[in-house]
Short mmCIF file of C-alpha atoms and ligand atoms in Angstrom, two decimals:
data_model
loop_
_atom_site.label_atom_id
_atom_site.label_comp_id
_atom_site.label_asym_id
_atom_site.label_seq_id
_atom_site.Cartn_x
_atom_site.Cartn_y
_atom_site.Cartn_z
CA PRO P 23 31.91 5.80 7.91
CA ASP P 24 30.51 6.09 4.45
CA HIS P 25 28.33 3.16 4.86
CA ARG P 26 27.16 4.67 8.03
CA GLN P 27 26.43 7.86 6.79
CA ILE P 28 23.84 6.41 3.91
CA ARG P 29 22.13 4.57 6.32
CA ASN P 30 21.80 7.71 8.75
CA SER P 31 20.24 9.62 5.71
CA ALA P 32 18.25 6.66 4.92
CA ASP P 33 16.70 6.57 7.95
CA ASN P 34 15.74 10.79 8.07
CA SER P 35 14.62 10.24 4.18
CA PRO P 36 10.57 11.13 3.93
CA LEU P 37 10.39 7.88 1.91
CA GLN P 38 10.15 6.18 5.06
CA ILE P 39 6.76 7.51 6.20
CA PHE P 40 5.52 4.77 3.38
CA VAL P 41 8.01 2.62 4.60
CA LYS P 42 6.85 2.47 8.19
CA ALA P 43 3.46 2.65 7.34
CA LYS P 44 3.98 -0.23 5.28
CA LYS P 45 5.38 -2.08 7.88
CA LYS P 46 2.87 -0.78 10.41
CA ILE P 47 -0.20 -1.77 8.72
CA ASN P 48 1.32 -4.88 7.46
CA ASP P 49 1.92 -6.05 11.70
CA ILE P 50 -1.90 -5.02 11.85
CA PHE P 51 -3.03 -7.31 8.77
CA GLY P 52 -0.76 -9.79 10.71
CA GLU P 53 -2.62 -9.33 14.05
CA ILE P 54 -6.13 -9.49 12.24
CA GLU P 55 -4.99 -12.88 10.10
CA ASP P 56 -4.17 -14.52 13.56
CA TYR P 57 -7.09 -13.18 15.29
CA VAL P 58 -9.40 -14.54 12.18
CA LYS P 59 -7.94 -17.75 12.26
CA ASP P 60 -8.74 -17.96 15.92
CA SER P 61 -12.11 -17.38 15.72
CA VAL P 62 -12.03 -19.87 12.87
CA HIS P 63 -11.11 -22.50 15.10
CA TYR P 64 -13.41 -21.71 17.90
CA MET P 65 -16.39 -21.59 15.52
CA GLN P 66 -15.40 -25.37 14.64
CA GLU P 67 -14.91 -26.30 17.99
CA LEU P 68 -18.36 -24.84 18.87
CA GLN P 69 -19.65 -26.23 15.97
CA LYS P 70 -19.32 -29.43 17.35
CA GLU P 71 -22.13 -28.87 20.46
CA PRO P 72 -25.45 -28.71 19.01
CA HIS P 73 -27.60 -25.54 18.90
CA ILE P 74 -25.41 -22.60 19.29
CA LEU P 75 -23.93 -22.13 15.81
CA ASP P 76 -25.33 -21.83 12.74
CA LYS P 77 -23.35 -22.87 9.52
CA ASP P 78 -23.47 -19.59 7.89
CA ALA P 79 -21.67 -17.80 10.37
CA VAL P 80 -18.98 -20.48 10.12
CA THR P 81 -18.70 -20.57 6.36
CA LYS P 82 -18.59 -16.35 6.53
CA THR P 83 -15.64 -16.18 8.89
CA GLU P 84 -13.70 -18.84 7.06
CA GLU P 85 -13.70 -16.57 3.63
CA TYR P 86 -12.03 -13.99 5.99
CA VAL P 87 -8.97 -15.90 6.41
CA LYS P 88 -9.12 -15.78 2.23
CA LYS P 89 -9.32 -12.02 2.36
CA VAL P 90 -7.18 -11.26 4.64
CA HIS P 91 -4.30 -13.35 3.32
CA GLY P 92 -5.16 -11.32 -0.15
CA ILE P 93 -4.74 -8.54 1.41
CA ARG P 94 -1.25 -9.04 2.92
CA ASP P 95 -0.35 -10.75 -0.50
CA VAL P 96 -1.39 -6.98 -1.81
CA LEU P 97 0.19 -5.20 0.47
CA ALA P 98 3.55 -7.36 0.00
CA ARG P 99 3.52 -6.12 -3.62
CA ASP P 100 2.65 -2.64 -2.95
CA HIS P 101 5.31 -0.24 -3.86
CA MET P 102 6.01 3.94 -4.86
CA LYS P 103 6.06 4.15 -8.75
CA VAL P 104 7.20 6.99 -10.32
CA ALA P 105 6.92 7.65 -14.20
CA PHE P 106 8.88 9.89 -16.35
CA PHE P 107 7.84 11.51 -19.88
CA GLY P 108 8.76 13.90 -21.87
CA ARG P 109 10.29 14.47 -25.47
CA THR P 110 12.80 12.19 -27.09
CA SER P 111 16.50 12.97 -25.60
CA ASN P 112 15.19 15.55 -23.30
CA GLY P 113 17.24 13.04 -20.82
CA LYS P 114 15.08 10.56 -19.01
CA SER P 115 16.69 8.11 -18.99
CA THR P 116 20.00 9.96 -17.64
CA VAL P 117 17.16 11.67 -14.86
CA ILE P 118 16.75 8.11 -13.59
CA ASN P 119 19.94 6.97 -13.99
CA ALA P 120 20.95 10.06 -11.61
CA MET P 121 18.56 9.04 -9.18
CA LEU P 122 20.01 5.58 -9.38
CA ARG P 123 22.99 6.59 -8.59
CA ASP P 124 24.53 4.38 -11.53
CA LYS P 125 24.46 4.10 -15.32
CA ILE P 126 21.60 1.40 -15.42
CA LEU P 127 19.19 2.29 -17.98
CA PRO P 128 20.73 2.62 -21.44
CA SER P 129 20.77 6.47 -22.55
CA GLY P 130 22.17 9.14 -25.38
CA ILE P 131 23.08 8.23 -28.90
CA GLY P 132 21.93 4.73 -30.17
CA HIS P 133 20.36 4.24 -27.31
CA THR P 134 16.96 5.76 -27.77
CA THR P 135 14.34 4.01 -25.57
CA ASN P 136 12.30 2.49 -27.71
CA CYS P 137 9.64 0.49 -24.95
CA PHE P 138 8.63 0.91 -21.22
CA LEU P 139 11.32 0.22 -18.64
CA GLN P 140 10.36 -0.35 -15.03
CA VAL P 141 12.91 -0.51 -12.54
CA GLU P 142 12.41 -2.28 -9.31
CA GLY P 143 14.56 -3.62 -6.47
CA SER P 144 15.33 -7.23 -6.92
CA PRO P 145 14.07 -9.80 -4.31
CA ASN P 146 17.00 -11.73 -4.53
CA ASP P 147 19.77 -8.97 -4.94
CA GLU P 148 20.51 -10.18 -8.79
CA ALA P 149 20.08 -8.06 -11.47
CA TYR P 150 18.36 -9.58 -14.66
CA LEU P 151 15.46 -8.45 -16.96
CA VAL P 152 11.77 -10.07 -17.32
CA LEU P 153 10.09 -9.22 -21.08
CA GLU P 154 6.53 -8.93 -20.77
CA GLY P 155 4.32 -12.27 -21.20
CA THR P 156 6.94 -14.20 -20.26
CA THR P 157 8.53 -15.30 -16.86
CA ASP P 158 12.02 -15.92 -17.95
CA HIS P 159 14.86 -14.18 -16.23
CA CYS P 160 17.59 -12.67 -18.63
CA ALA P 161 20.62 -11.91 -16.46
CA VAL P 162 22.77 -8.54 -17.09
CA GLU P 163 25.61 -7.71 -15.01
CA SER P 164 26.45 -4.14 -16.72
CA VAL P 165 24.14 -1.50 -18.79
CA GLY P 166 25.94 -2.88 -22.25
CA GLN P 167 24.56 -6.32 -21.23
CA LEU P 168 21.00 -4.38 -20.92
CA ALA P 169 21.31 -2.31 -23.99
CA HIS P 170 22.17 -5.43 -26.10
CA ALA P 171 19.19 -7.28 -24.38
CA LEU P 172 16.80 -4.66 -25.41
CA CYS P 173 17.90 -4.18 -28.88
CA LYS P 174 18.16 -8.01 -29.07
CA GLU P 175 14.00 -8.16 -28.96
CA LYS P 176 11.77 -7.08 -31.08
CA LEU P 177 9.84 -4.82 -28.79
CA SER P 178 6.67 -2.64 -29.47
CA GLU P 179 7.26 0.82 -28.06
CA SER P 180 4.14 0.28 -25.30
CA GLN P 181 6.08 -3.10 -23.91
CA LEU P 182 6.87 -3.41 -21.15
CA VAL P 183 10.02 -4.58 -20.02
CA LYS P 184 11.21 -4.95 -16.08
CA VAL P 185 14.33 -4.57 -14.59
CA TYR P 186 15.23 -5.89 -11.47
CA TRP P 187 18.28 -4.44 -9.91
CA PRO P 188 19.83 -5.13 -6.50
CA LYS P 189 18.55 -3.31 -3.48
CA ASN P 190 21.66 -2.27 -1.61
CA ARG P 191 22.78 -0.83 -4.67
CA CYS P 192 19.85 1.79 -4.20
CA LEU P 193 18.18 3.32 -1.39
CA LEU P 194 15.08 4.20 -3.61
CA LEU P 195 14.99 0.37 -4.87
CA ARG P 196 15.25 -0.82 -1.00
CA ASP P 197 12.60 1.16 -0.06
CA ASP P 198 9.93 0.05 -2.53
CA VAL P 199 10.25 3.22 -5.22
CA VAL P 200 9.68 1.63 -9.05
CA PHE P 201 10.45 4.03 -11.74
CA VAL P 202 9.44 3.72 -15.14
CA ASP P 203 11.08 5.26 -18.42
CA SER P 204 9.07 5.91 -21.30
CA PRO P 205 10.01 6.41 -25.21
CA GLY P 206 9.86 10.43 -26.16
CA VAL P 207 5.99 11.06 -26.50
CA ASP P 208 6.51 12.96 -29.89
CA VAL P 209 7.38 9.44 -31.22
CA THR P 210 4.26 7.52 -30.33
CA PRO P 211 0.52 7.85 -31.53
CA ASN P 212 -0.49 5.84 -28.44
CA LEU P 213 -0.48 8.17 -25.67
CA ASP P 214 -3.94 7.22 -24.87
CA GLU P 215 -2.38 3.00 -24.93
CA TRP P 216 0.17 4.34 -22.96
CA ILE P 217 -1.87 5.89 -20.44
CA ASP P 218 -4.26 3.02 -19.71
CA LEU P 219 -1.39 0.42 -19.94
CA HIS P 220 1.28 2.31 -17.69
CA CYS P 221 0.21 5.31 -15.83
CA LEU P 222 -2.92 4.60 -14.04
CA ASP P 223 -1.33 3.34 -10.62
CA ALA P 224 1.70 5.70 -11.14
CA ASP P 225 1.98 8.03 -7.71
CA VAL P 226 4.34 10.63 -9.23
CA PHE P 227 5.17 11.95 -12.67
CA VAL P 228 7.95 13.37 -13.85
CA LEU P 229 8.09 15.80 -17.17
CA VAL P 230 11.64 16.12 -18.29
CA ALA P 231 11.69 19.04 -20.44
CA ASN P 232 14.52 20.73 -22.07
CA ALA P 233 15.41 24.00 -20.67
CA GLU P 234 16.98 25.32 -23.73
CA SER P 235 13.42 25.12 -25.50
CA THR P 236 9.49 25.59 -24.18
CA LEU P 237 7.34 23.24 -23.35
CA MET P 238 5.82 21.20 -26.43
CA VAL P 239 2.63 21.20 -27.17
CA THR P 240 2.81 17.20 -27.25
CA GLU P 241 4.39 17.33 -23.96
CA LYS P 242 1.23 19.54 -22.89
CA ASN P 243 -1.08 17.34 -24.77
CA PHE P 244 0.29 14.05 -23.07
CA PHE P 245 -0.43 15.55 -19.70
CA HIS P 246 -3.95 17.03 -20.13
CA LYS P 247 -4.53 13.33 -21.35
CA VAL P 248 -3.20 11.91 -17.72
CA SER P 249 -5.14 14.80 -16.09
CA THR P 250 -8.14 13.97 -17.38
CA ARG P 251 -7.98 9.92 -16.50
CA LEU P 252 -6.42 10.64 -13.01
CA SER P 253 -7.58 13.80 -10.66
CA LYS P 254 -5.43 15.99 -9.67
CA PRO P 255 -1.89 13.67 -10.64
CA ASN P 256 1.17 14.71 -8.91
CA ILE P 257 3.41 16.06 -11.41
CA PHE P 258 7.24 17.45 -11.43
CA ILE P 259 8.33 19.08 -14.26
CA LEU P 260 12.77 19.49 -14.78
CA ASN P 261 14.16 22.12 -16.58
CA ASN P 262 16.68 19.55 -17.94
CA ARG P 263 20.45 20.05 -19.44
CA TRP P 264 20.69 23.58 -17.48
CA ASP P 265 24.09 23.26 -17.78
CA ALA P 266 23.66 24.85 -21.19
CA SER P 267 22.35 27.96 -20.14
CA ALA P 268 25.99 28.41 -18.16
CA ASN P 269 27.17 29.78 -22.10
CA GLU P 270 24.66 32.43 -21.56
CA PRO P 271 24.81 33.91 -18.29
CA GLU P 272 23.48 37.29 -19.18
CA PHE P 273 19.94 35.70 -19.97
CA LEU P 274 20.25 33.16 -17.22
CA GLU P 275 17.56 34.73 -15.00
CA GLN P 276 15.62 35.74 -17.40
CA VAL P 277 15.12 32.46 -19.51
CA ARG P 278 14.64 30.86 -16.01
CA ARG P 279 11.69 33.32 -14.98
CA GLN P 280 9.89 32.37 -17.98
CA HIS P 281 10.13 28.85 -18.05
CA GLN P 282 8.84 29.48 -14.33
CA GLU P 283 5.99 31.39 -15.33
CA ARG P 284 5.03 29.43 -18.26
CA ALA P 285 5.36 26.05 -16.21
CA ILE P 286 3.52 27.10 -13.27
CA ASP P 287 0.48 28.46 -15.13
CA PHE P 288 0.50 24.89 -17.18
CA LEU P 289 0.18 23.34 -13.69
CA VAL P 290 -2.09 25.67 -12.12
CA LYS P 291 -4.06 27.31 -14.87
CA GLU P 292 -4.14 24.62 -17.55
CA LEU P 293 -4.03 21.25 -16.02
CA LYS P 294 -5.64 22.79 -12.76
CA VAL P 295 -3.57 20.29 -10.57
CA CYS P 296 -2.42 22.41 -7.75
CA THR P 297 -1.72 25.78 -6.24
CA PRO P 298 0.82 28.77 -7.16
CA LYS P 299 2.51 27.72 -3.88
CA GLU P 300 2.11 24.06 -4.58
CA ALA P 301 3.93 24.67 -8.24
CA GLU P 302 6.81 26.51 -6.95
CA GLU P 303 7.67 23.24 -4.83
CA ARG P 304 7.46 20.90 -8.03
CA ILE P 305 9.52 23.03 -10.55
CA PHE P 306 13.45 22.68 -10.88
CA PHE P 307 16.09 23.46 -13.20
CA ILE P 308 18.81 20.54 -13.36
CA SER P 309 21.55 18.85 -15.34
CA ALA P 310 20.81 15.15 -14.85
CA LYS P 311 24.12 14.68 -16.97
CA GLU P 312 25.80 16.46 -14.19
CA ALA P 313 24.29 14.43 -11.17
CA LEU P 314 24.74 11.10 -12.64
CA LEU P 315 28.93 11.74 -13.13
CA ALA P 316 28.63 13.61 -9.71
CA ARG P 317 27.51 10.83 -8.23
CA ILE P 318 29.26 7.91 -10.05
CA ALA P 319 32.61 10.22 -8.89
CA GLU P 320 31.17 10.11 -5.75
CA GLN P 321 31.06 6.37 -5.16
CA GLY P 322 34.33 6.06 -6.50
CA ASN P 323 35.31 8.52 -3.82
CA THR P 324 36.90 10.74 -7.20
CA SER P 325 36.24 14.13 -8.77
CA PRO P 326 34.37 14.06 -11.65
CA SER P 327 36.23 13.21 -14.50
CA MET P 328 34.63 16.06 -17.18
CA SER P 329 35.36 19.47 -16.10
CA LEU P 330 31.94 20.88 -14.91
CA ALA P 331 30.49 23.93 -16.14
CA GLU P 332 29.86 26.84 -14.25
CA GLY P 333 27.00 27.00 -11.50
CA PHE P 334 27.54 23.56 -10.86
CA GLN P 335 27.41 23.29 -7.17
CA ASN P 336 23.91 25.26 -7.41
CA ARG P 337 22.19 22.97 -10.14
CA TYR P 338 23.77 19.82 -8.21
CA PHE P 339 21.77 21.34 -5.43
CA GLU P 340 18.83 22.16 -7.09
CA PHE P 341 18.51 17.88 -8.02
CA GLN P 342 18.93 17.27 -4.44
CA ASP P 343 16.43 19.63 -3.45
CA PHE P 344 14.16 17.83 -6.35
CA GLU P 345 15.07 14.34 -4.84
CA ARG P 346 13.70 15.75 -1.35
CA LYS P 347 10.65 17.02 -2.34
CA PHE P 348 9.99 13.85 -4.82
CA GLU P 349 10.38 11.79 -1.83
CA GLU P 350 8.11 13.41 0.07
CA CYS P 351 5.39 13.71 -1.94
CA ILE P 352 5.65 10.31 -3.54
CA SER P 353 5.83 8.72 0.13
CA LYS P 354 2.71 10.35 1.46
CA SER P 355 0.66 10.19 -1.95
CA ALA P 356 1.56 6.07 -2.08
CA VAL P 357 0.29 5.74 1.58
CA LYS P 358 -2.97 7.56 0.74
CA THR P 359 -4.05 5.85 -2.27
CA LYS P 360 -2.85 2.22 -1.23
CA PHE P 361 -3.35 1.97 2.37
CA GLU P 362 -6.73 3.72 2.77
CA GLN P 363 -8.36 1.43 1.29
CA HIS P 364 -6.39 -1.49 2.97
CA SER P 365 -7.72 0.12 6.18
CA GLN P 366 -10.90 0.44 5.27
CA ARG P 367 -11.26 -3.28 4.43
CA GLY P 368 -9.34 -4.26 7.73
CA LYS P 369 -11.81 -2.42 9.80
CA PHE P 370 -14.70 -3.58 7.84
CA ILE P 371 -13.67 -7.31 8.78
CA THR P 372 -12.99 -6.84 11.89
CA SER P 373 -16.09 -4.89 13.08
CA GLU P 374 -18.11 -8.19 10.77
CA LEU P 375 -16.30 -10.45 13.05
CA ARG P 376 -16.77 -9.14 16.21
CA GLU P 377 -20.56 -9.04 15.47
CA ALA P 378 -20.47 -12.50 14.82
CA LEU P 379 -18.72 -13.32 18.16
CA ASP P 380 -20.87 -11.10 19.53
CA LYS P 381 -23.71 -13.11 18.30
CA ILE P 382 -22.27 -16.21 19.31
CA TYR P 383 -21.99 -14.49 22.86
CA ASN P 384 -25.59 -13.23 23.39
CA ASP P 385 -26.98 -17.08 21.64
CA ALA P 386 -24.96 -18.71 24.44
CA GLN P 387 -26.17 -16.62 27.12
CA LYS P 388 -29.65 -16.97 25.98
CA LEU P 389 -29.19 -20.62 25.74
CA ARG P 390 -28.14 -20.75 29.32
CA ASP P 391 -30.96 -18.65 30.65
CA ASP P 392 -33.23 -20.78 29.07
CA LYS P 393 -32.02 -23.89 30.34
CA LEU P 394 -31.48 -22.16 34.11
CA LEU P 395 -35.18 -21.25 33.65
CA GLN P 396 -36.01 -24.85 32.75
CA ARG P 397 -34.46 -26.29 35.65
CA LYS P 398 -35.89 -24.00 37.72
CA GLU P 399 -39.43 -24.85 36.50
CA LEU P 400 -38.68 -28.29 37.37
CA HIS P 401 -37.33 -27.55 40.75
CA ASN P 402 -40.63 -26.06 41.57
CA LYS P 403 -42.41 -28.71 40.31
CA VAL P 404 -40.60 -31.03 42.58
CA ASN P 405 -41.31 -28.59 45.39
CA TYR P 406 -44.85 -28.78 44.97
CA THR P 407 -45.06 -32.43 44.89
CA GLU P 408 -43.21 -32.73 47.88
CA GLN P 409 -45.28 -30.09 49.47
CA GLN P 410 -48.24 -32.14 48.38
CA LEU P 411 -46.56 -35.53 49.39
CA MET P 412 -46.05 -34.18 53.39
CA VAL P 413 -50.08 -32.81 53.00
CA ILE P 414 -51.24 -36.05 52.29
CA THR P 415 -48.78 -38.04 54.64
CA GLN P 416 -50.00 -35.54 57.12
CA GLU P 417 -53.37 -35.85 56.48
CA MET P 418 -53.06 -39.89 56.63
CA LYS P 419 -51.13 -39.30 59.85
CA GLN P 420 -53.77 -37.62 61.20
CA LYS P 421 -57.03 -39.85 59.91
CA ILE P 422 -54.47 -42.82 61.31
CA HIS P 423 -54.71 -41.29 64.19
CA ASN P 424 -58.04 -40.42 64.59
CA ILE P 425 -58.83 -43.99 63.69
CA VAL P 426 -56.71 -45.20 66.08
CA GLU P 427 -58.11 -43.36 68.44
CA ASP P 428 -61.71 -44.21 67.82
CA VAL P 429 -60.49 -47.91 68.14
CA GLU P 430 -59.06 -47.20 71.35
CA GLN P 431 -62.13 -45.43 73.01
CA ARG P 432 -64.52 -48.42 71.48
CA VAL P 433 -62.19 -51.04 72.71
CA SER P 434 -62.05 -49.32 76.31
CA LYS P 435 -65.89 -48.72 76.36
CA ALA P 436 -66.60 -52.35 75.69
CA LEU P 437 -64.18 -53.66 78.38
CA ASN P 438 -65.95 -51.49 81.07
CA GLU P 439 -68.92 -53.14 79.78
P1 LIG G 299 14.89 8.81 -25.33
O1 LIG G 299 14.96 7.47 -24.89
O2 LIG G 299 15.80 8.37 -26.82
O3 LIG G 299 13.70 9.14 -25.28
O4 LIG G 299 15.65 10.15 -24.93
P2 LIG G 299 16.01 10.45 -22.70
O5 LIG G 299 14.70 11.39 -23.00
O6 LIG G 299 15.80 9.19 -22.53
O7 LIG G 299 17.55 10.84 -22.88
P3 LIG G 299 18.75 10.13 -22.79
O8 LIG G 299 18.64 10.52 -21.30
O9 LIG G 299 19.20 9.45 -23.45
O10 LIG G 299 20.10 11.34 -22.83
C1 LIG G 299 20.15 11.50 -24.06
C2 LIG G 299 21.43 12.57 -24.45
O11 LIG G 299 21.49 13.61 -23.85
C3 LIG G 299 22.31 12.36 -24.06
O12 LIG G 299 23.41 12.07 -24.52
C4 LIG G 299 22.89 12.46 -22.69
O13 LIG G 299 24.00 12.07 -21.61
C5 LIG G 299 22.29 13.79 -22.72
N1 LIG G 299 21.78 14.54 -21.57
C6 LIG G 299 20.89 14.10 -20.75
N2 LIG G 299 20.77 15.10 -19.69
C7 LIG G 299 21.54 15.93 -19.96
C8 LIG G 299 22.19 17.47 -19.28
O14 LIG G 299 21.57 17.78 -17.96
N3 LIG G 299 22.83 18.05 -20.03
C9 LIG G 299 23.61 17.85 -21.29
N4 LIG G 299 24.25 18.67 -21.62
N5 LIG G 299 23.60 16.99 -21.56
C10 LIG G 299 22.45 15.97 -20.96
MG1 LIG G 300 15.49 6.94 -22.67
#
């Protein structure tokens, strides 16, 4: 029953907007591919007949086969990408782990993220990682191994390590969400390089802030840079470590309101990426650590081992609320940015192809009409000749008749004499 429950909630997930759109557009391109191939085949046959087809039309159509194939390749690799940023130790890796429902990425003391880590669904349901610039698969079975593999390599902070994780262990991975974890924005002078290398194709950005302090200049700066490069990026702000507020319940509401106002101002007035109403749906107060523990406990069917602070249920609820809004946002955004281009190109190719086929049809029609006309002319000529012949024959007959009559008359006259 547990399994069924997960499957049910997966099918209601807003990520299905992307998953279904991807399937549909893929099917349509499958049909376009058949249609283009049929047309090429037909044209090649037709080319054997002289005078119907010019060579350029055939080569042009043959090129569409390659183009459609290329689009299908890109389509198959299209995914939704979310990138996490924030100051070091704010809990970026922990947020990702909570969403993945398992301790996958190393986090905490001694496990500072020191390069870019991209987590995506593994095509063969095995866990492994691939270092940038190599094709070697290093198998990993546990977080310990992953952390070890990452420490062992001399990696620079802008480098990317891809972690492939079995899709069946996480619905988000199954539904083509790709996670990007980053080192703290405060530890690098290379923000521009980060943006160029890792951010331009992200559908959603998550700023993991620390609810125990206010938004920092380094964090704000980074997003200012991002929003100059991308038009209206989708940004969520997570005020993480909200469990710490449980220690000071008397200030809870006040602190929350202050963080909320500042975060709204940042998104609306400073970055100008959304309206105040939209911003309300982009800011959350959560505890990633609690959410992760709760999920690990859920999977093992036990209760979380640590004693949870006051207000855990609310924070966990807010975390789930974040996930839902996030899923909605990323799938809609990805459908738009990724599939709009494809569908434009698909429309262009089909209309070009139709024009080519229309031209063949019209040319063939014209050829047929010409031949018909020729035949008619010939026919008319034959008719004329026949008529002429008839007239001549008639005349001849008459002449002969006259001559015969004349001869007869003369003969009978001679006889009478
Ligand atoms: P870097 O990779 O070093 O930049 O840090 P990070 O942002 O990835 O933070 P990470 O997830 O490694 O978390 C740092 C420490 O904070 C870990 O010990 C986490 O267990 C702890 N932590 C993360 N989220 C929370 C939270 O919501 N509440 C509390 N109390 N601790 C948290
Ligand atoms: Mg980290």
